[in-house]
Short mmCIF file of C-alpha atoms and ligand atoms in Angstrom, two decimals:
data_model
loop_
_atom_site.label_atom_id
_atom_site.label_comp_id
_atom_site.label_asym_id
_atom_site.label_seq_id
_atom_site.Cartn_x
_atom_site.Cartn_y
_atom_site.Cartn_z
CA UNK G 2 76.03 130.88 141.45
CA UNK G 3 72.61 132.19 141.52
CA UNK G 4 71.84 135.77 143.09
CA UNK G 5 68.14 137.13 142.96
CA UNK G 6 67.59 140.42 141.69
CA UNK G 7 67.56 141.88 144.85
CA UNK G 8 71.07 141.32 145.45
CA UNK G 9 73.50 143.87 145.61
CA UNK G 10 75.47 142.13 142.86
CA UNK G 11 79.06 141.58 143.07
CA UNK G 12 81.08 144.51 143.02
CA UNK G 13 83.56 145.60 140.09
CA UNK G 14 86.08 147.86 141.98
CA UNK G 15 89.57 145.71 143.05
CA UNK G 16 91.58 147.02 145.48
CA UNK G 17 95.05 146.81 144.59
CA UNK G 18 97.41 146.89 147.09
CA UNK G 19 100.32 149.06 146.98
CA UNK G 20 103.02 146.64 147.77
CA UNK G 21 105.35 147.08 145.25
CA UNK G 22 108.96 145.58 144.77
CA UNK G 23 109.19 143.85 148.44
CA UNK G 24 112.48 141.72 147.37
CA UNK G 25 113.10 139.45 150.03
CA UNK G 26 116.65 138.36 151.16
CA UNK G 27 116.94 134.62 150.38
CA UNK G 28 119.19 133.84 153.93
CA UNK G 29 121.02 130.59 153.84
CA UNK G 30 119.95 127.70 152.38
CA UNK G 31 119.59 124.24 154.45
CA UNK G 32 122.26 121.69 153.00
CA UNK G 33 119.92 119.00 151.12
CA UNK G 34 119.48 115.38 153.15
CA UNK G 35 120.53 113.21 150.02
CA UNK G 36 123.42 115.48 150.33
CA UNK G 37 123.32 116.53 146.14
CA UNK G 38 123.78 120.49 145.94
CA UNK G 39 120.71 122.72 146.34
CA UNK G 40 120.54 124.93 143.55
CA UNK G 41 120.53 128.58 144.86
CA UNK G 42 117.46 130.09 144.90
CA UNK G 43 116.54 132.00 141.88
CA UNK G 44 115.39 135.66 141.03
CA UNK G 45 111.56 136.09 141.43
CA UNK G 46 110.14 136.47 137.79
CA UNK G 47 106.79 136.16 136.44
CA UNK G 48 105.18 133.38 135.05
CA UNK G 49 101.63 133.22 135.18
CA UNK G 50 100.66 130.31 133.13
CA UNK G 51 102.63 127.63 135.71
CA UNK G 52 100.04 125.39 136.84
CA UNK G 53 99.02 125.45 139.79
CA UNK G 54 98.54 121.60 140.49
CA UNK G 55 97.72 121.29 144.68
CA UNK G 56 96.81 124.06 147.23
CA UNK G 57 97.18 123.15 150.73
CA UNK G 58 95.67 125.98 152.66
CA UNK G 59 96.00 126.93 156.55
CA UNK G 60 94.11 129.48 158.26
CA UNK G 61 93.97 131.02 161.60
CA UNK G 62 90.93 133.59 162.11
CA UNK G 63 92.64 135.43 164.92
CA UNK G 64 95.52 136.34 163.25
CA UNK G 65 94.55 136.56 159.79
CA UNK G 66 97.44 134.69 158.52
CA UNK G 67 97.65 131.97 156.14
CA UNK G 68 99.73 129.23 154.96
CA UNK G 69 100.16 128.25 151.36
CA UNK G 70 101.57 124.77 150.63
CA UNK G 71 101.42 125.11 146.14
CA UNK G 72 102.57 122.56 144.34
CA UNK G 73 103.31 123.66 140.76
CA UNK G 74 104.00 121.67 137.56
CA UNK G 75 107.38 121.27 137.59
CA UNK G 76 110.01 122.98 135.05
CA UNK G 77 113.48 122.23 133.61
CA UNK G 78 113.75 125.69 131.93
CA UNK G 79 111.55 128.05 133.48
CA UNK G 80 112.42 129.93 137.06
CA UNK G 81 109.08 131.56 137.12
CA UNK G 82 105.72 131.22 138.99
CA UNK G 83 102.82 133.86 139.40
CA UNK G 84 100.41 133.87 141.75
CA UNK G 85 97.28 136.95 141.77
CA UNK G 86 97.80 138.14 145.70
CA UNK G 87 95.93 141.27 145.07
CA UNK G 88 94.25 141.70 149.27
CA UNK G 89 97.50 139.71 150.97
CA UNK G 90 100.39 140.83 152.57
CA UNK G 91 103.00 138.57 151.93
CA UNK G 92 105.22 137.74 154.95
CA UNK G 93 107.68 134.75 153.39
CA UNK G 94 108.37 132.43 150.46
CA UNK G 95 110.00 129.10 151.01
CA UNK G 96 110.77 125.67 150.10
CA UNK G 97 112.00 122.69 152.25
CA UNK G 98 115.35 123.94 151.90
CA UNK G 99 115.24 127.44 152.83
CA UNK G 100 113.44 130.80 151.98
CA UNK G 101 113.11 131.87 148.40
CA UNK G 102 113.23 135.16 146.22
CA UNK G 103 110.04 136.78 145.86
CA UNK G 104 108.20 140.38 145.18
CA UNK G 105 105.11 141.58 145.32
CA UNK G 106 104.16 144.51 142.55
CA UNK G 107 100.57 145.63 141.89
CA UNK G 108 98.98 142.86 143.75
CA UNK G 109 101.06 140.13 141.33
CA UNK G 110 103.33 137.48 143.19
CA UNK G 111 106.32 136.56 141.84
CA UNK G 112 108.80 133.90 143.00
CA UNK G 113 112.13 132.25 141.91
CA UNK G 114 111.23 128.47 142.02
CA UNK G 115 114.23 125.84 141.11
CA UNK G 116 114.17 123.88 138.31
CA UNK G 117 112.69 120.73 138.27
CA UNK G 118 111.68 117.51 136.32
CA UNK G 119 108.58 117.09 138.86
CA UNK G 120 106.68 118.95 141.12
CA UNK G 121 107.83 121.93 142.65
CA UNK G 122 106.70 122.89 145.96
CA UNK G 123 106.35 126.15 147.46
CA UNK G 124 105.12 127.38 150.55
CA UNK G 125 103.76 131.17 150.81
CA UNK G 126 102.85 132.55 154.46
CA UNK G 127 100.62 135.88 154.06
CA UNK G 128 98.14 137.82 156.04
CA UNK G 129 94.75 138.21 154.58
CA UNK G 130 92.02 140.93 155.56
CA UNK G 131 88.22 141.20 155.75
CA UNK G 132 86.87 142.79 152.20
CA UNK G 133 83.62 143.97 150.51
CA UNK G 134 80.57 142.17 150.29
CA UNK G 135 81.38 139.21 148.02
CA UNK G 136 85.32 139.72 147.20
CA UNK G 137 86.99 137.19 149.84
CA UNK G 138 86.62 137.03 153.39
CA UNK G 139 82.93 138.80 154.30
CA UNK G 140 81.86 140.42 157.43
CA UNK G 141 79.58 138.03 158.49
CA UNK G 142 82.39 135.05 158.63
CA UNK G 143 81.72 133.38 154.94
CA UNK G 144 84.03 133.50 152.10
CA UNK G 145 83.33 133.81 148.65
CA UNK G 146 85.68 134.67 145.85
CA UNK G 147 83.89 134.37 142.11
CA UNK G 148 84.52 135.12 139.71
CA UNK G 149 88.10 136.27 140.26
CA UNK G 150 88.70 137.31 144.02
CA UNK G 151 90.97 134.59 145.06
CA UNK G 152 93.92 136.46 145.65
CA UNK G 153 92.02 138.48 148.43
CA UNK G 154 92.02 134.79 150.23
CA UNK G 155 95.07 132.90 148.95
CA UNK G 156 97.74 132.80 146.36
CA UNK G 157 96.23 131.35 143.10
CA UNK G 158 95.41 131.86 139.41
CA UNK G 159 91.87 133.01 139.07
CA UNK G 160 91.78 131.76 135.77
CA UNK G 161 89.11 128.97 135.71
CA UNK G 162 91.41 126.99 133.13
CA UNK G 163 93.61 126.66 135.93
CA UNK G 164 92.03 123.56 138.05
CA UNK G 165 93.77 122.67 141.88
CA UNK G 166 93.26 120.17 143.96
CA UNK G 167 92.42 121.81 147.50
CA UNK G 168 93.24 120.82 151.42
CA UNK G 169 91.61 123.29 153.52
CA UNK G 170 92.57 123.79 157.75
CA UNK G 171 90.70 126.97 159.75
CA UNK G 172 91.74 127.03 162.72
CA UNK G 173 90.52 129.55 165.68
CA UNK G 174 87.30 130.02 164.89
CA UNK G 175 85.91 131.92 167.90
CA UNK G 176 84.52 130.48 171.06
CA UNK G 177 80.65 129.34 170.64
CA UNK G 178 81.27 129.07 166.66
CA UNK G 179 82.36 126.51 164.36
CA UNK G 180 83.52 126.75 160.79
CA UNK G 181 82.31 124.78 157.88
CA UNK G 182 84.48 123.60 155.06
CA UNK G 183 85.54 120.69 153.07
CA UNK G 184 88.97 119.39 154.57
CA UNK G 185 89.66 118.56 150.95
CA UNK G 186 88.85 118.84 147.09
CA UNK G 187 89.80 115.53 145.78
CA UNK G 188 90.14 116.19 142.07
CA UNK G 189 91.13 119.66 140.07
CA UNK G 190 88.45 122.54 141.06
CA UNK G 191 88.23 126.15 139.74
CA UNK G 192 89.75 128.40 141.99
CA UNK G 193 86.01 130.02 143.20
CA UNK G 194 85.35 126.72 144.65
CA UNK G 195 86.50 126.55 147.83
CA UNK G 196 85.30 128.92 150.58
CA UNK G 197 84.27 128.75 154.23
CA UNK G 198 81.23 129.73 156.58
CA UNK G 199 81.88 130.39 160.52
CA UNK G 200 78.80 131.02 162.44
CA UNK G 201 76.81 129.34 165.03
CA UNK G 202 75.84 126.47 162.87
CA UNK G 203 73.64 123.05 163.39
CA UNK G 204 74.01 120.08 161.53
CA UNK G 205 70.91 118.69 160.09
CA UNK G 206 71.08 115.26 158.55
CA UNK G 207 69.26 114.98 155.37
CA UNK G 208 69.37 111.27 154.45
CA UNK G 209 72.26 109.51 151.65
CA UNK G 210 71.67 109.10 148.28
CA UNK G 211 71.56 105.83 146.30
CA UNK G 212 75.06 105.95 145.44
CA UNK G 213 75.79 106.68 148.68
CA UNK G 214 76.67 110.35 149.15
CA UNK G 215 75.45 111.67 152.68
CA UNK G 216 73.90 114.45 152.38
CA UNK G 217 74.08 117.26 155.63
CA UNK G 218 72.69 121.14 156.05
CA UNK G 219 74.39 123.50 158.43
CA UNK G 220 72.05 126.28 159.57
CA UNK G 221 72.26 129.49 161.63
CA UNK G 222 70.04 130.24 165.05
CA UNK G 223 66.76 130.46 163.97
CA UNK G 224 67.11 128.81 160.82
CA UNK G 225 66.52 125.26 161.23
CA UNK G 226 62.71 125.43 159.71
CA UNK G 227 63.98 126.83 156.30
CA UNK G 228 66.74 124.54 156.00
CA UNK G 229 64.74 121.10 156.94
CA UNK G 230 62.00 122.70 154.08
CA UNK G 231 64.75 123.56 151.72
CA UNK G 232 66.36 120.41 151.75
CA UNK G 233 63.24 117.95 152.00
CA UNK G 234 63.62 116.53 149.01
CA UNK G 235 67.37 117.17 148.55
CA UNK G 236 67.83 113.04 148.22
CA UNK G 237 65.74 112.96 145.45
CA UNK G 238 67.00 115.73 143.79
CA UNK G 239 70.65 114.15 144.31
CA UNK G 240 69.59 110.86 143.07
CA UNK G 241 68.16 112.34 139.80
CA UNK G 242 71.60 113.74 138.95
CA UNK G 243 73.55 111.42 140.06
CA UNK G 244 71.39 108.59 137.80
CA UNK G 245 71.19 110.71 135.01
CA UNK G 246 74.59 112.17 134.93
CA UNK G 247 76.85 109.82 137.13
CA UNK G 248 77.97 109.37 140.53
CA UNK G 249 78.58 113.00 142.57
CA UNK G 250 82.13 113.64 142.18
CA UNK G 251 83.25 115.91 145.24
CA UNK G 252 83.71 112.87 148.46
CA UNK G 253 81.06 110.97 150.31
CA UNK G 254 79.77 114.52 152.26
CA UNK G 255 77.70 117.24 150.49
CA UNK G 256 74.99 119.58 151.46
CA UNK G 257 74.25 123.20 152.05
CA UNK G 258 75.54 126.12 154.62
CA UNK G 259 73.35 128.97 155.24
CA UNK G 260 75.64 131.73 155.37
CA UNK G 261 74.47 135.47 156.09
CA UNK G 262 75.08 137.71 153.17
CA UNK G 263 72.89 140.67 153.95
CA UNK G 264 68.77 141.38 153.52
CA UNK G 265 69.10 141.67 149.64
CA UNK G 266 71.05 138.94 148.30
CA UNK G 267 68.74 135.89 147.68
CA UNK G 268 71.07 133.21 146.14
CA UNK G 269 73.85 130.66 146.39
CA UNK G 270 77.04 129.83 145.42
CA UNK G 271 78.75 126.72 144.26
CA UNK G 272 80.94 125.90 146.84
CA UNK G 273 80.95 122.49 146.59
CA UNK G 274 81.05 119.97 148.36
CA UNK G 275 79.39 121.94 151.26
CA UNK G 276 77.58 124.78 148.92
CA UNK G 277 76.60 128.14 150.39
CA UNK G 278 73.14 129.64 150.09
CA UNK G 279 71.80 132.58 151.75
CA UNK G 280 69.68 132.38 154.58
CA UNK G 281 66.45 133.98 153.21
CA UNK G 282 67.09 131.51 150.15
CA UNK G 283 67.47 128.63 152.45
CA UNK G 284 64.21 127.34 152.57
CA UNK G 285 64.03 126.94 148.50
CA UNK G 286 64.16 124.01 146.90
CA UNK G 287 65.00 125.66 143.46
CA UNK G 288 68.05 127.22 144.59
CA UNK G 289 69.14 123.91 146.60
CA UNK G 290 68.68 122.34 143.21
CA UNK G 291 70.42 124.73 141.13
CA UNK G 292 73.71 124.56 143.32
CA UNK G 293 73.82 120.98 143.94
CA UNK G 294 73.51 120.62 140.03
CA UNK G 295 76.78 122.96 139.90
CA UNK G 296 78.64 120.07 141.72
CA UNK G 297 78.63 118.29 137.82
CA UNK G 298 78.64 121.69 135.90
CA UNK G 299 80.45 124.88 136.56
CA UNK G 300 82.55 122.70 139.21
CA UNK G 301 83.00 118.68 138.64
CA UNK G 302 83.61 120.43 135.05
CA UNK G 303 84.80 123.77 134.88
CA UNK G 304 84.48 126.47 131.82
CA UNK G 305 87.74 126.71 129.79
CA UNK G 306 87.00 130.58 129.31
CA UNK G 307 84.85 132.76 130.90
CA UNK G 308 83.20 133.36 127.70
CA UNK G 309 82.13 129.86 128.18
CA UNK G 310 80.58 130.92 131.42
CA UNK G 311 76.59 129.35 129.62
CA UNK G 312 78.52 125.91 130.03
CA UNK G 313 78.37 126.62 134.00
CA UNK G 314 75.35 128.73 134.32
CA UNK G 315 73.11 128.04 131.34
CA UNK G 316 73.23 124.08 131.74
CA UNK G 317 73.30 124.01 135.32
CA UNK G 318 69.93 126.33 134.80
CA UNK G 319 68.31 123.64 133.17
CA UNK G 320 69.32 120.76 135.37
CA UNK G 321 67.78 123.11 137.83
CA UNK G 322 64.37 122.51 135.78
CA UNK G 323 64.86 119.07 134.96
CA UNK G 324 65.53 117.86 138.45
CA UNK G 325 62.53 120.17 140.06
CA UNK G 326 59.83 118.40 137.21
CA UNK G 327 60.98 115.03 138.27
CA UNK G 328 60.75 115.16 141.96
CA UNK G 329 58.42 117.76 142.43
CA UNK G 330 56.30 117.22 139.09
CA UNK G 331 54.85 118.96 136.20
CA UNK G 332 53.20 121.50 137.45
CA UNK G 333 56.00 122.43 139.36
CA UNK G 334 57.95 122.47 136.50
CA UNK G 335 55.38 125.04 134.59
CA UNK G 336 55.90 127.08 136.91
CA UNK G 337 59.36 127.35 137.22
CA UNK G 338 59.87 127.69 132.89
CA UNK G 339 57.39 130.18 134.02
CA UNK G 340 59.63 132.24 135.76
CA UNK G 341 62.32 131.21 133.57
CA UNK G 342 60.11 132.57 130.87
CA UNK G 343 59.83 135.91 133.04
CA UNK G 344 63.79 136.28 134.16
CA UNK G 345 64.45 136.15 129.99
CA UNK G 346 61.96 138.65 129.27
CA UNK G 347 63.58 141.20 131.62
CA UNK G 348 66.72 139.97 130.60
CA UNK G 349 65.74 141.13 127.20
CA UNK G 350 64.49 144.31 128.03
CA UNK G 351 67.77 145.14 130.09
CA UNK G 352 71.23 146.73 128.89
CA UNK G 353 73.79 143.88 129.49
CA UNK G 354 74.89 142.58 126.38
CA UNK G 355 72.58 140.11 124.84
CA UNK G 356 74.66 137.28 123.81
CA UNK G 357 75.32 134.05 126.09
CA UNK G 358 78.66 132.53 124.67
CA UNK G 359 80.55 135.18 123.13
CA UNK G 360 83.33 133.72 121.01
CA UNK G 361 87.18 134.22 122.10
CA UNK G 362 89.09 132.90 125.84
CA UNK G 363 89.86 135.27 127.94
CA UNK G 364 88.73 138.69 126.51
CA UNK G 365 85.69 139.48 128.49
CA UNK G 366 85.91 140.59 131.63
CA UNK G 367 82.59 138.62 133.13
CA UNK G 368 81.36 141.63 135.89
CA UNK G 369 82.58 144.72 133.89
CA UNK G 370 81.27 143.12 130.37
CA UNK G 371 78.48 141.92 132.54
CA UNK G 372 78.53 138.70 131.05
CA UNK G 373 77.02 137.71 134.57
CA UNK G 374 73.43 137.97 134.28
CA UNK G 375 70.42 135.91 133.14
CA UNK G 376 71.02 136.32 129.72
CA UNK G 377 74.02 133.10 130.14
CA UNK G 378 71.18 131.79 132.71
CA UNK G 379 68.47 132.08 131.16
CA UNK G 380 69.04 131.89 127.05
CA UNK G 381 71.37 128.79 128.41
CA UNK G 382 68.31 127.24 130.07
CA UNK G 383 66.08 127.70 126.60
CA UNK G 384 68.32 126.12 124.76
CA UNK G 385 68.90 123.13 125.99
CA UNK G 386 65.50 122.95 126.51
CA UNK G 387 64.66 123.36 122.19
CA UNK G 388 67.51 120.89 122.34
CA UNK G 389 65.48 118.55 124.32
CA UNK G 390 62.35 118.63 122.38
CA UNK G 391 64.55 118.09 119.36
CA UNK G 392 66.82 115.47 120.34
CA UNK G 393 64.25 113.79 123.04
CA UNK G 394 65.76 113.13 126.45
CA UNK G 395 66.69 109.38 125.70
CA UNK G 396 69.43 110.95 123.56
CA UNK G 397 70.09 114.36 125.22
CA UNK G 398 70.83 112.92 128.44
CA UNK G 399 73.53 110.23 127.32
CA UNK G 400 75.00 112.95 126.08
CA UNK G 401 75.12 115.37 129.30
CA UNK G 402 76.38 112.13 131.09
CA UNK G 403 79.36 111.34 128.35
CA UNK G 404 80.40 114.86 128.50
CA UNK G 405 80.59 114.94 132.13
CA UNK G 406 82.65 111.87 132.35
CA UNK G 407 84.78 112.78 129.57
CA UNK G 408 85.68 116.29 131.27
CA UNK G 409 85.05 115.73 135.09
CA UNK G 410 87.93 117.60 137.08
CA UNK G 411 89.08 119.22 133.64
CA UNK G 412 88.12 122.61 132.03
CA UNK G 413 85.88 122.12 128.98
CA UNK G 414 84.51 124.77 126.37
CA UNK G 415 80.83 124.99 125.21
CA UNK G 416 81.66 124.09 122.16
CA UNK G 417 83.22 120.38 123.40
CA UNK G 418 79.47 119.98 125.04
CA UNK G 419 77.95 120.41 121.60
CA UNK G 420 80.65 118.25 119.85
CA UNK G 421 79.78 115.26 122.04
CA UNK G 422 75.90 116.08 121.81
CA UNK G 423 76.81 115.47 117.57
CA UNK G 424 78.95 112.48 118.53
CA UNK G 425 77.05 110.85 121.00
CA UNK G 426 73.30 112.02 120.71
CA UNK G 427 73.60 112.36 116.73
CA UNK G 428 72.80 115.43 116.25
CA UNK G 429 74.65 118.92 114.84
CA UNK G 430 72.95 121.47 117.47
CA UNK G 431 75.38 124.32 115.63
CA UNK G 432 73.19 126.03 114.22
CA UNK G 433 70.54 125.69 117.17
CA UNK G 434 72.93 126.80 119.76
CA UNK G 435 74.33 130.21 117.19
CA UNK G 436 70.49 131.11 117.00
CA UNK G 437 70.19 131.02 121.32
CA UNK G 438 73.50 131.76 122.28
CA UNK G 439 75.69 133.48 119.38
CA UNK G 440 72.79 135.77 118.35
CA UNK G 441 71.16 139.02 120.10
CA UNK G 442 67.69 137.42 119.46
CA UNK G 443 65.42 134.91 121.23
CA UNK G 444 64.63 132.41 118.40
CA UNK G 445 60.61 132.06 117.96
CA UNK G 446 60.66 128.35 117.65
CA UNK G 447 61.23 126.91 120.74
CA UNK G 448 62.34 123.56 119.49
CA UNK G 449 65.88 123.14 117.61
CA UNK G 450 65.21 122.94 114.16
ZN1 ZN F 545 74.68 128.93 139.36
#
């Protein structure tokens, strides 16, 4: 994700619905077709840590209901499964058989689910409403639910540990629009990854990379100038990741939506494999860089913890700055370190907290600890680039590419990153990486020692 500072940044207030206890009756259950006993449903108790392993969503615009088709990992002991459903009103829980038990409390799911050896399979219908700016489904017809809005959208597990595959249907988009989404997320995704964008969009055709993956923009009325400038060199950019890291791991379709977010909010978000940007950041080739480079980091591989949020942000930063300097050339690329250099400073001089990869899983809240911010960007961004001046990119890059293939569609910590950069590049960056991303300070030397 990458907001300007102009952007109203995502807000910190969650609306919790007052739902509480909705017990449903579980009505008859349907005799099984192999004729064994169905086990009676259970009693709804909660279990958040049941993976969530498949999300089959369904989505009608006029109605504002949704189907959820979960498949969980399955469970010989356990009767359990959570799901965060903080904006949705739950209409029904079921399984093939029949309904199930469920109840809603403080904007927490919780559902009976029979034992068993595999998968289990639940279905969850719900009704979902419009929210604020940047927590679920936005006025102007685009969704976006990062860090930890999903539940305003769908039944899930905002945790980004917790990868799902995704199949996506919207259906009744109004008359004169269309909406723009990836029918499917092939391998495990964090839970902010999926989203739609209905407007009255364009398709541009951008040209297909050497590997193969076709690359498309969608733009709004108006727009088609900024997203044809934008996206000019989009191939190249594509190529250069997909040759140094390895082959783009979301389909054979990716490419950007505009998508309307207001006057202030210059950015995009890593929606891959159709990524949203805003439309007055359309027509920048930095930003189309930085969120196709998410496609490898902060999505193809997601962070394990928030805290190791730099993993997402920091490297994706510098791919950002490698990928501009190649296709656009040096001077380019002095320019943008430039205003890396100048997005640091005031990062610096501001309040948030000034470390990048604060040590624990799961303690910090990322908005409210404000984690979020160009200190993870930007201090991220540095250090891998000391690390590159240290290391040279003949042995840097090897590195980036073993990780990703060692972790793509898994959750991976910071520190796995650096213990393949020892393994694989040769060299400890431990102490490197304390002295950007572990300490308050901005190191003077700005190669690892
Ligand atoms: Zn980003």
């Amino acid at each position: 994700m990458r907001i300007g500072r102009h952007a109203r940044l995502v807000g910190l207030g969650i609306v919790i619905l007052a739902a509480l206890g909705c017990a449903q009756d579980d009505g008859k259950d349907k005799p099984s077709t192999t004729g064994t006993p169905v086990e009676p449903p259970p009693e709804p108790s909660a279990d958040l840590s049941r993976n969530i392993q498949k999300t089959r969503l369904t989505v009608d615009l006029s109605t504002m209901t949704g189907t959820a088709v979960i498949d969980l990992a399955g469970s010989l002991t356990g009767t359990g499964a959570s799901f965060e459903a903080t904006g949705l009103e739950i209409e029904g829980v079921s399984r093939a058989e029949g309904p199930l038990k469920w109840a809603l409390s403080q904007g927490q799911l919780d559902v009976g689910v029979p034992t068993s050896q595999g998968s289990a399979q639940i279905t969850i219908d719900y009704k979902f409403k419009e929210q604020a700016q940047f927590e679920g489904l936005m006025e102007k017809g685009s969704t976006l639910v990062w860090p930890y809005f999903c539940g305003n959208l769908f039944p899930c597990h905002s945790d980004p540990a917790d990868g799902t595959t995704f199949e996506l249907t919207v259906t009744s988009t109004p008359a004169g629009m269309t909406t723009v989404y990836p029918s499917t997320i092939g391998i495990d995704a964090p839970p902010y990854q999926i989203a739609w964008a209905t407007g009255s969009y364009t398709k541009l055709d951008i040209g297909t990379t050497f590997q193969g993956t076709h690359l498309v923009a969608y733009y709004l009325p108006g727009g088609g100038t900024d997203a044809q400038k934008g996206t000019e060199r989009l191939v190249d950019i594509m190529n250069f990741y997909e040759t140094m890291l390895a082959g783009y791991p979301f389909g054979g379709e990716a490419g950007a939506i505009a998508v309307d977010w207001g006057a202030g909010a210059y950015g995009g978000m890593e929606h891959h494999p159709l990524w949203h940007v805003s439309t007055i950041a359309m027509a920048d080739p930095w930003i189309q860089a930085h969120e196709a480079a998410h496609g490898w980091f902060g999505d193809g591989v997601r962070p394990a913890c928030w805290e190791d949020f730099v993993l997402s942000e920091g490297t994706v930063s510098y791919l950002e700055a490698r990928a501009i300097t190649e296709v656009f050339g040096a001077d380019e690329g002095t320019k943008l370190w430039a205003h890396y250099q100048t997005r640091l400073n005031t990062a610096m001089a501001g309040t948030a907290p000034k470390i990048a990869w604060p040590e624990g899983c799961g303690e910090v809240d990322i908005l409210k600890d404000q984690l979020f911010g160009d200190i993870a960007y930007m201090k991220g961004a540095f250090f891998f680039r000391a690390l590159e001046a240290k290391m040279g990119k003949a042995k840097l890059d090897p590195s980036l590419k073993a990780f990703f293939l060692k972790n793509k569609g898994k959750a991976a910590h910071f520190q796995d990153l650096l213990d393949i950069v020892k393994s694989v590049g040769g060299y400890d960056a431990s102490a490197c990486a304390a002295a950007w991303l572990r300490s308050e300070a901005v190191p003077a030397e700005q190669v690892c020692p």
